[in-house]
Amino acid sequence: MKTGRPKKDTEQLSLRLERTVIERIDDLRKTEKDLPSRPEMIRRIIDQHLNLGD
């Protein structure tokens, strides 16, 4: 999966997360071979949850 700027048909979303959630995201990032950024990891989590990666 390519990292970096998302496709053009996107919209910026800003949200606040509890520190413990951010720490869990960071822990999950460390299990990935390419160590994605936080935004990329969140995109992957959402894609997986919504089954968009199929």
mmCIF file of N, CA, C and O in Angstrom:
data_model
loop_
_atom_site.group_PDB
_atom_site.id
_atom_site.type_symbol
_atom_site.label_atom_id
_atom_site.label_comp_id
_atom_site.label_asym_id
_atom_site.label_seq_id
_atom_site.Cartn_x
_atom_site.Cartn_y
_atom_site.Cartn_z
ATOM 1 N N MET A 1 0.844 -1.172 0.000
ATOM 2 C CA MET A 1 0.000 0.000 0.000
ATOM 3 C C MET A 1 0.892 1.240 0.000
ATOM 4 O O MET A 1 1.841 1.344 0.766
ATOM 5 N N LYS A 2 0.588 2.165 -0.858
ATOM 6 C CA LYS A 2 1.385 3.380 -0.972
ATOM 7 C C LYS A 2 1.039 4.351 0.161
ATOM 8 O O LYS A 2 -0.115 4.543 0.493
ATOM 9 N N THR A 3 2.074 4.939 0.747
ATOM 10 C CA THR A 3 1.839 5.933 1.789
ATOM 11 C C THR A 3 1.966 7.320 1.198
ATOM 12 O O THR A 3 2.356 7.484 0.057
ATOM 13 N N GLY A 4 1.645 8.306 1.989
ATOM 14 C CA GLY A 4 1.751 9.681 1.518
ATOM 15 C C GLY A 4 0.388 10.299 1.302
ATOM 16 O O GLY A 4 -0.611 9.859 1.868
ATOM 17 N N ARG A 5 0.362 11.323 0.478
ATOM 18 C CA ARG A 5 -0.869 12.055 0.227
ATOM 19 C C ARG A 5 -1.944 11.125 -0.337
ATOM 20 O O ARG A 5 -1.708 10.396 -1.285
ATOM 21 N N PRO A 6 -3.148 11.168 0.263
ATOM 22 C CA PRO A 6 -4.235 10.324 -0.238
ATOM 23 C C PRO A 6 -4.694 10.747 -1.629
ATOM 24 O O PRO A 6 -4.340 11.817 -2.121
ATOM 25 N N LYS A 7 -5.534 9.910 -2.228
ATOM 26 C CA LYS A 7 -6.090 10.215 -3.539
ATOM 27 C C LYS A 7 -6.826 11.553 -3.499
ATOM 28 O O LYS A 7 -7.237 12.024 -2.459
ATOM 29 N N LYS A 8 -7.037 12.133 -4.668
ATOM 30 C CA LYS A 8 -7.631 13.467 -4.755
ATOM 31 C C LYS A 8 -9.052 13.539 -4.218
ATOM 32 O O LYS A 8 -9.457 14.553 -3.698
ATOM 33 N N ASP A 9 -9.830 12.486 -4.364
ATOM 34 C CA ASP A 9 -11.219 12.507 -3.918
ATOM 35 C C ASP A 9 -11.288 12.190 -2.426
ATOM 36 O O ASP A 9 -11.804 11.164 -2.005
ATOM 37 N N THR A 10 -10.719 13.073 -1.613
ATOM 38 C CA THR A 10 -10.677 12.883 -0.166
ATOM 39 C C THR A 10 -11.118 14.156 0.527
ATOM 40 O O THR A 10 -11.261 15.205 -0.088
ATOM 41 N N GLU A 11 -11.315 14.030 1.814
ATOM 42 C CA GLU A 11 -11.681 15.172 2.642
ATOM 43 C C GLU A 11 -10.932 15.039 3.949
ATOM 44 O O GLU A 11 -10.833 13.948 4.517
ATOM 45 N N GLN A 12 -10.388 16.134 4.438
ATOM 46 C CA GLN A 12 -9.643 16.102 5.685
ATOM 47 C C GLN A 12 -10.589 15.918 6.860
ATOM 48 O O GLN A 12 -11.680 16.490 6.894
ATOM 49 N N LEU A 13 -10.151 15.113 7.821
ATOM 50 C CA LEU A 13 -10.925 14.838 9.020
ATOM 51 C C LEU A 13 -10.011 15.020 10.221
ATOM 52 O O LEU A 13 -8.910 14.487 10.258
ATOM 53 N N SER A 14 -10.472 15.775 11.180
ATOM 54 C CA SER A 14 -9.693 15.997 12.393
ATOM 55 C C SER A 14 -10.471 15.432 13.575
ATOM 56 O O SER A 14 -11.682 15.636 13.683
ATOM 57 N N LEU A 15 -9.784 14.681 14.439
ATOM 58 C CA LEU A 15 -10.449 14.139 15.610
ATOM 59 C C LEU A 15 -9.476 14.035 16.764
ATOM 60 O O LEU A 15 -8.267 14.013 16.567
ATOM 61 N N ARG A 16 -10.016 13.986 17.932
ATOM 62 C CA ARG A 16 -9.212 13.798 19.134
ATOM 63 C C ARG A 16 -9.416 12.382 19.631
ATOM 64 O O ARG A 16 -10.527 11.875 19.627
ATOM 65 N N LEU A 17 -8.323 11.775 20.063
ATOM 66 C CA LEU A 17 -8.373 10.422 20.601
ATOM 67 C C LEU A 17 -7.720 10.407 21.968
ATOM 68 O O LEU A 17 -6.785 11.170 22.229
ATOM 69 N N GLU A 18 -8.204 9.513 22.816
ATOM 70 C CA GLU A 18 -7.578 9.356 24.124
ATOM 71 C C GLU A 18 -6.151 8.868 23.931
ATOM 72 O O GLU A 18 -5.839 8.154 22.981
ATOM 73 N N ARG A 19 -5.301 9.265 24.835
ATOM 74 C CA ARG A 19 -3.881 8.914 24.759
ATOM 75 C C ARG A 19 -3.686 7.406 24.660
ATOM 76 O O ARG A 19 -2.822 6.919 23.932
ATOM 77 N N THR A 20 -4.507 6.649 25.396
ATOM 78 C CA THR A 20 -4.366 5.192 25.367
ATOM 79 C C THR A 20 -4.670 4.627 23.981
ATOM 80 O O THR A 20 -4.046 3.645 23.563
ATOM 81 N N VAL A 21 -5.608 5.231 23.265
ATOM 82 C CA VAL A 21 -5.931 4.788 21.907
ATOM 83 C C VAL A 21 -4.756 5.086 20.975
ATOM 84 O O VAL A 21 -4.371 4.253 20.153
ATOM 85 N N ILE A 22 -4.174 6.263 21.110
ATOM 86 C CA ILE A 22 -3.012 6.639 20.289
ATOM 87 C C ILE A 22 -1.856 5.683 20.555
ATOM 88 O O ILE A 22 -1.166 5.247 19.624
ATOM 89 N N GLU A 23 -1.655 5.338 21.817
ATOM 90 C CA GLU A 23 -0.581 4.397 22.155
ATOM 91 C C GLU A 23 -0.830 3.028 21.525
ATOM 92 O O GLU A 23 0.102 2.389 21.037
ATOM 93 N N ARG A 24 -2.078 2.588 21.497
ATOM 94 C CA ARG A 24 -2.403 1.301 20.871
ATOM 95 C C ARG A 24 -2.183 1.360 19.365
ATOM 96 O O ARG A 24 -1.705 0.387 18.762
ATOM 97 N N ILE A 25 -2.524 2.486 18.759
ATOM 98 C CA ILE A 25 -2.265 2.667 17.323
ATOM 99 C C ILE A 25 -0.767 2.621 17.058
ATOM 100 O O ILE A 25 -0.304 1.971 16.124
ATOM 101 N N ASP A 26 0.006 3.306 17.901
ATOM 102 C CA ASP A 26 1.465 3.301 17.739
ATOM 103 C C ASP A 26 2.035 1.896 17.907
ATOM 104 O O ASP A 26 2.938 1.497 17.168
ATOM 105 N N ASP A 27 1.506 1.141 18.865
ATOM 106 C CA ASP A 27 1.966 -0.244 19.043
ATOM 107 C C ASP A 27 1.656 -1.080 17.804
ATOM 108 O O ASP A 27 2.485 -1.887 17.374
ATOM 109 N N LEU A 28 0.487 -0.885 17.242
ATOM 110 C CA LEU A 28 0.104 -1.613 16.034
ATOM 111 C C LEU A 28 0.978 -1.218 14.855
ATOM 112 O O LEU A 28 1.370 -2.072 14.050
ATOM 113 N N ARG A 29 1.297 0.068 14.735
ATOM 114 C CA ARG A 29 2.178 0.546 13.660
ATOM 115 C C ARG A 29 3.505 -0.206 13.682
ATOM 116 O O ARG A 29 4.047 -0.556 12.635
ATOM 117 N N LYS A 30 4.024 -0.448 14.883
ATOM 118 C CA LYS A 30 5.330 -1.095 15.032
ATOM 119 C C LYS A 30 5.319 -2.549 14.575
ATOM 120 O O LYS A 30 6.378 -3.124 14.344
ATOM 121 N N THR A 31 4.132 -3.138 14.418
ATOM 122 C CA THR A 31 4.049 -4.522 13.946
ATOM 123 C C THR A 31 4.074 -4.601 12.423
ATOM 124 O O THR A 31 4.227 -5.690 11.875
ATOM 125 N N GLU A 32 3.908 -3.476 11.750
ATOM 126 C CA GLU A 32 3.912 -3.429 10.285
ATOM 127 C C GLU A 32 5.349 -3.350 9.776
ATOM 128 O O GLU A 32 6.188 -2.657 10.371
ATOM 129 N N LYS A 33 5.633 -4.025 8.686
ATOM 130 C CA LYS A 33 6.993 -4.049 8.132
ATOM 131 C C LYS A 33 7.476 -2.675 7.691
ATOM 132 O O LYS A 33 8.654 -2.371 7.784
ATOM 133 N N ASP A 34 6.543 -1.832 7.201
ATOM 134 C CA ASP A 34 6.945 -0.535 6.650
ATOM 135 C C ASP A 34 6.763 0.632 7.618
ATOM 136 O O ASP A 34 6.986 1.769 7.247
ATOM 137 N N LEU A 35 6.394 0.382 8.869
ATOM 138 C CA LEU A 35 6.164 1.405 9.893
ATOM 139 C C LEU A 35 5.415 2.614 9.323
ATOM 140 O O LEU A 35 5.979 3.681 9.097
ATOM 141 N N PRO A 36 4.116 2.437 9.074
ATOM 142 C CA PRO A 36 3.322 3.523 8.500
ATOM 143 C C PRO A 36 3.165 4.693 9.476
ATOM 144 O O PRO A 36 3.311 4.519 10.690
ATOM 145 N N SER A 37 2.847 5.847 8.926
ATOM 146 C CA SER A 37 2.544 7.010 9.765
ATOM 147 C C SER A 37 1.250 6.738 10.531
ATOM 148 O O SER A 37 0.500 5.813 10.206
ATOM 149 N N ARG A 38 0.971 7.542 11.535
ATOM 150 C CA ARG A 38 -0.298 7.391 12.254
ATOM 151 C C ARG A 38 -1.495 7.519 11.311
ATOM 152 O O ARG A 38 -2.397 6.672 11.359
ATOM 153 N N PRO A 39 -1.550 8.570 10.470
ATOM 154 C CA PRO A 39 -2.700 8.667 9.574
ATOM 155 C C PRO A 39 -2.842 7.450 8.659
ATOM 156 O O PRO A 39 -3.950 6.954 8.446
ATOM 157 N N GLU A 40 -1.721 6.954 8.148
ATOM 158 C CA GLU A 40 -1.772 5.776 7.277
ATOM 159 C C GLU A 40 -2.257 4.555 8.051
ATOM 160 O O GLU A 40 -3.048 3.760 7.549
ATOM 161 N N MET A 41 -1.798 4.397 9.279
ATOM 162 C CA MET A 41 -2.234 3.259 10.082
ATOM 163 C C MET A 41 -3.727 3.345 10.353
ATOM 164 O O MET A 41 -4.441 2.338 10.266
ATOM 165 N N ILE A 42 -4.235 4.521 10.641
ATOM 166 C CA ILE A 42 -5.665 4.706 10.878
ATOM 167 C C ILE A 42 -6.448 4.391 9.609
ATOM 168 O O ILE A 42 -7.492 3.733 9.665
ATOM 169 N N ARG A 43 -5.935 4.803 8.437
ATOM 170 C CA ARG A 43 -6.590 4.456 7.173
ATOM 171 C C ARG A 43 -6.645 2.944 6.999
ATOM 172 O O ARG A 43 -7.660 2.377 6.589
ATOM 173 N N ARG A 44 -5.549 2.262 7.325
ATOM 174 C CA ARG A 44 -5.515 0.807 7.191
ATOM 175 C C ARG A 44 -6.526 0.143 8.128
ATOM 176 O O ARG A 44 -7.193 -0.823 7.741
ATOM 177 N N ILE A 45 -6.602 0.638 9.342
ATOM 178 C CA ILE A 45 -7.556 0.077 10.310
ATOM 179 C C ILE A 45 -8.983 0.250 9.795
ATOM 180 O O ILE A 45 -9.794 -0.677 9.843
ATOM 181 N N ILE A 46 -9.289 1.430 9.298
ATOM 182 C CA ILE A 46 -10.632 1.696 8.770
ATOM 183 C C ILE A 46 -10.903 0.831 7.554
ATOM 184 O O ILE A 46 -11.974 0.218 7.442
ATOM 185 N N ASP A 47 -9.939 0.749 6.639
ATOM 186 C CA ASP A 47 -10.103 -0.089 5.443
ATOM 187 C C ASP A 47 -10.389 -1.542 5.839
ATOM 188 O O ASP A 47 -11.284 -2.185 5.294
ATOM 189 N N GLN A 48 -9.618 -2.039 6.797
ATOM 190 C CA GLN A 48 -9.795 -3.415 7.226
ATOM 191 C C GLN A 48 -11.161 -3.602 7.886
ATOM 192 O O GLN A 48 -11.865 -4.564 7.616
ATOM 193 N N HIS A 49 -11.545 -2.676 8.718
ATOM 194 C CA HIS A 49 -12.827 -2.787 9.420
ATOM 195 C C HIS A 49 -14.006 -2.739 8.453
ATOM 196 O O HIS A 49 -14.981 -3.465 8.619
ATOM 197 N N LEU A 50 -13.897 -1.895 7.450
ATOM 198 C CA LEU A 50 -14.974 -1.752 6.470
ATOM 199 C C LEU A 50 -14.822 -2.695 5.285
ATOM 200 O O LEU A 50 -15.599 -2.620 4.334
ATOM 201 N N ASN A 51 -13.790 -3.552 5.339
ATOM 202 C CA ASN A 51 -13.515 -4.505 4.257
ATOM 203 C C ASN A 51 -13.322 -3.806 2.919
ATOM 204 O O ASN A 51 -13.804 -4.258 1.887
ATOM 205 N N LEU A 52 -12.631 -2.688 2.923
ATOM 206 C CA LEU A 52 -12.387 -1.937 1.693
ATOM 207 C C LEU A 52 -11.175 -2.456 0.945
ATOM 208 O O LEU A 52 -10.975 -2.123 -0.215
ATOM 209 N N GLY A 53 -10.345 -3.231 1.604
ATOM 210 C CA GLY A 53 -9.141 -3.725 0.970
ATOM 211 C C GLY A 53 -9.354 -4.910 0.056
ATOM 212 O O GLY A 53 -8.423 -5.429 -0.531
ATOM 213 N N ASP A 54 -10.580 -5.377 -0.060
ATOM 214 C CA ASP A 54 -10.869 -6.560 -0.901
ATOM 215 C C ASP A 54 -10.810 -6.224 -2.373
ATOM 216 O O ASP A 54 -11.039 -5.212 -2.866
#
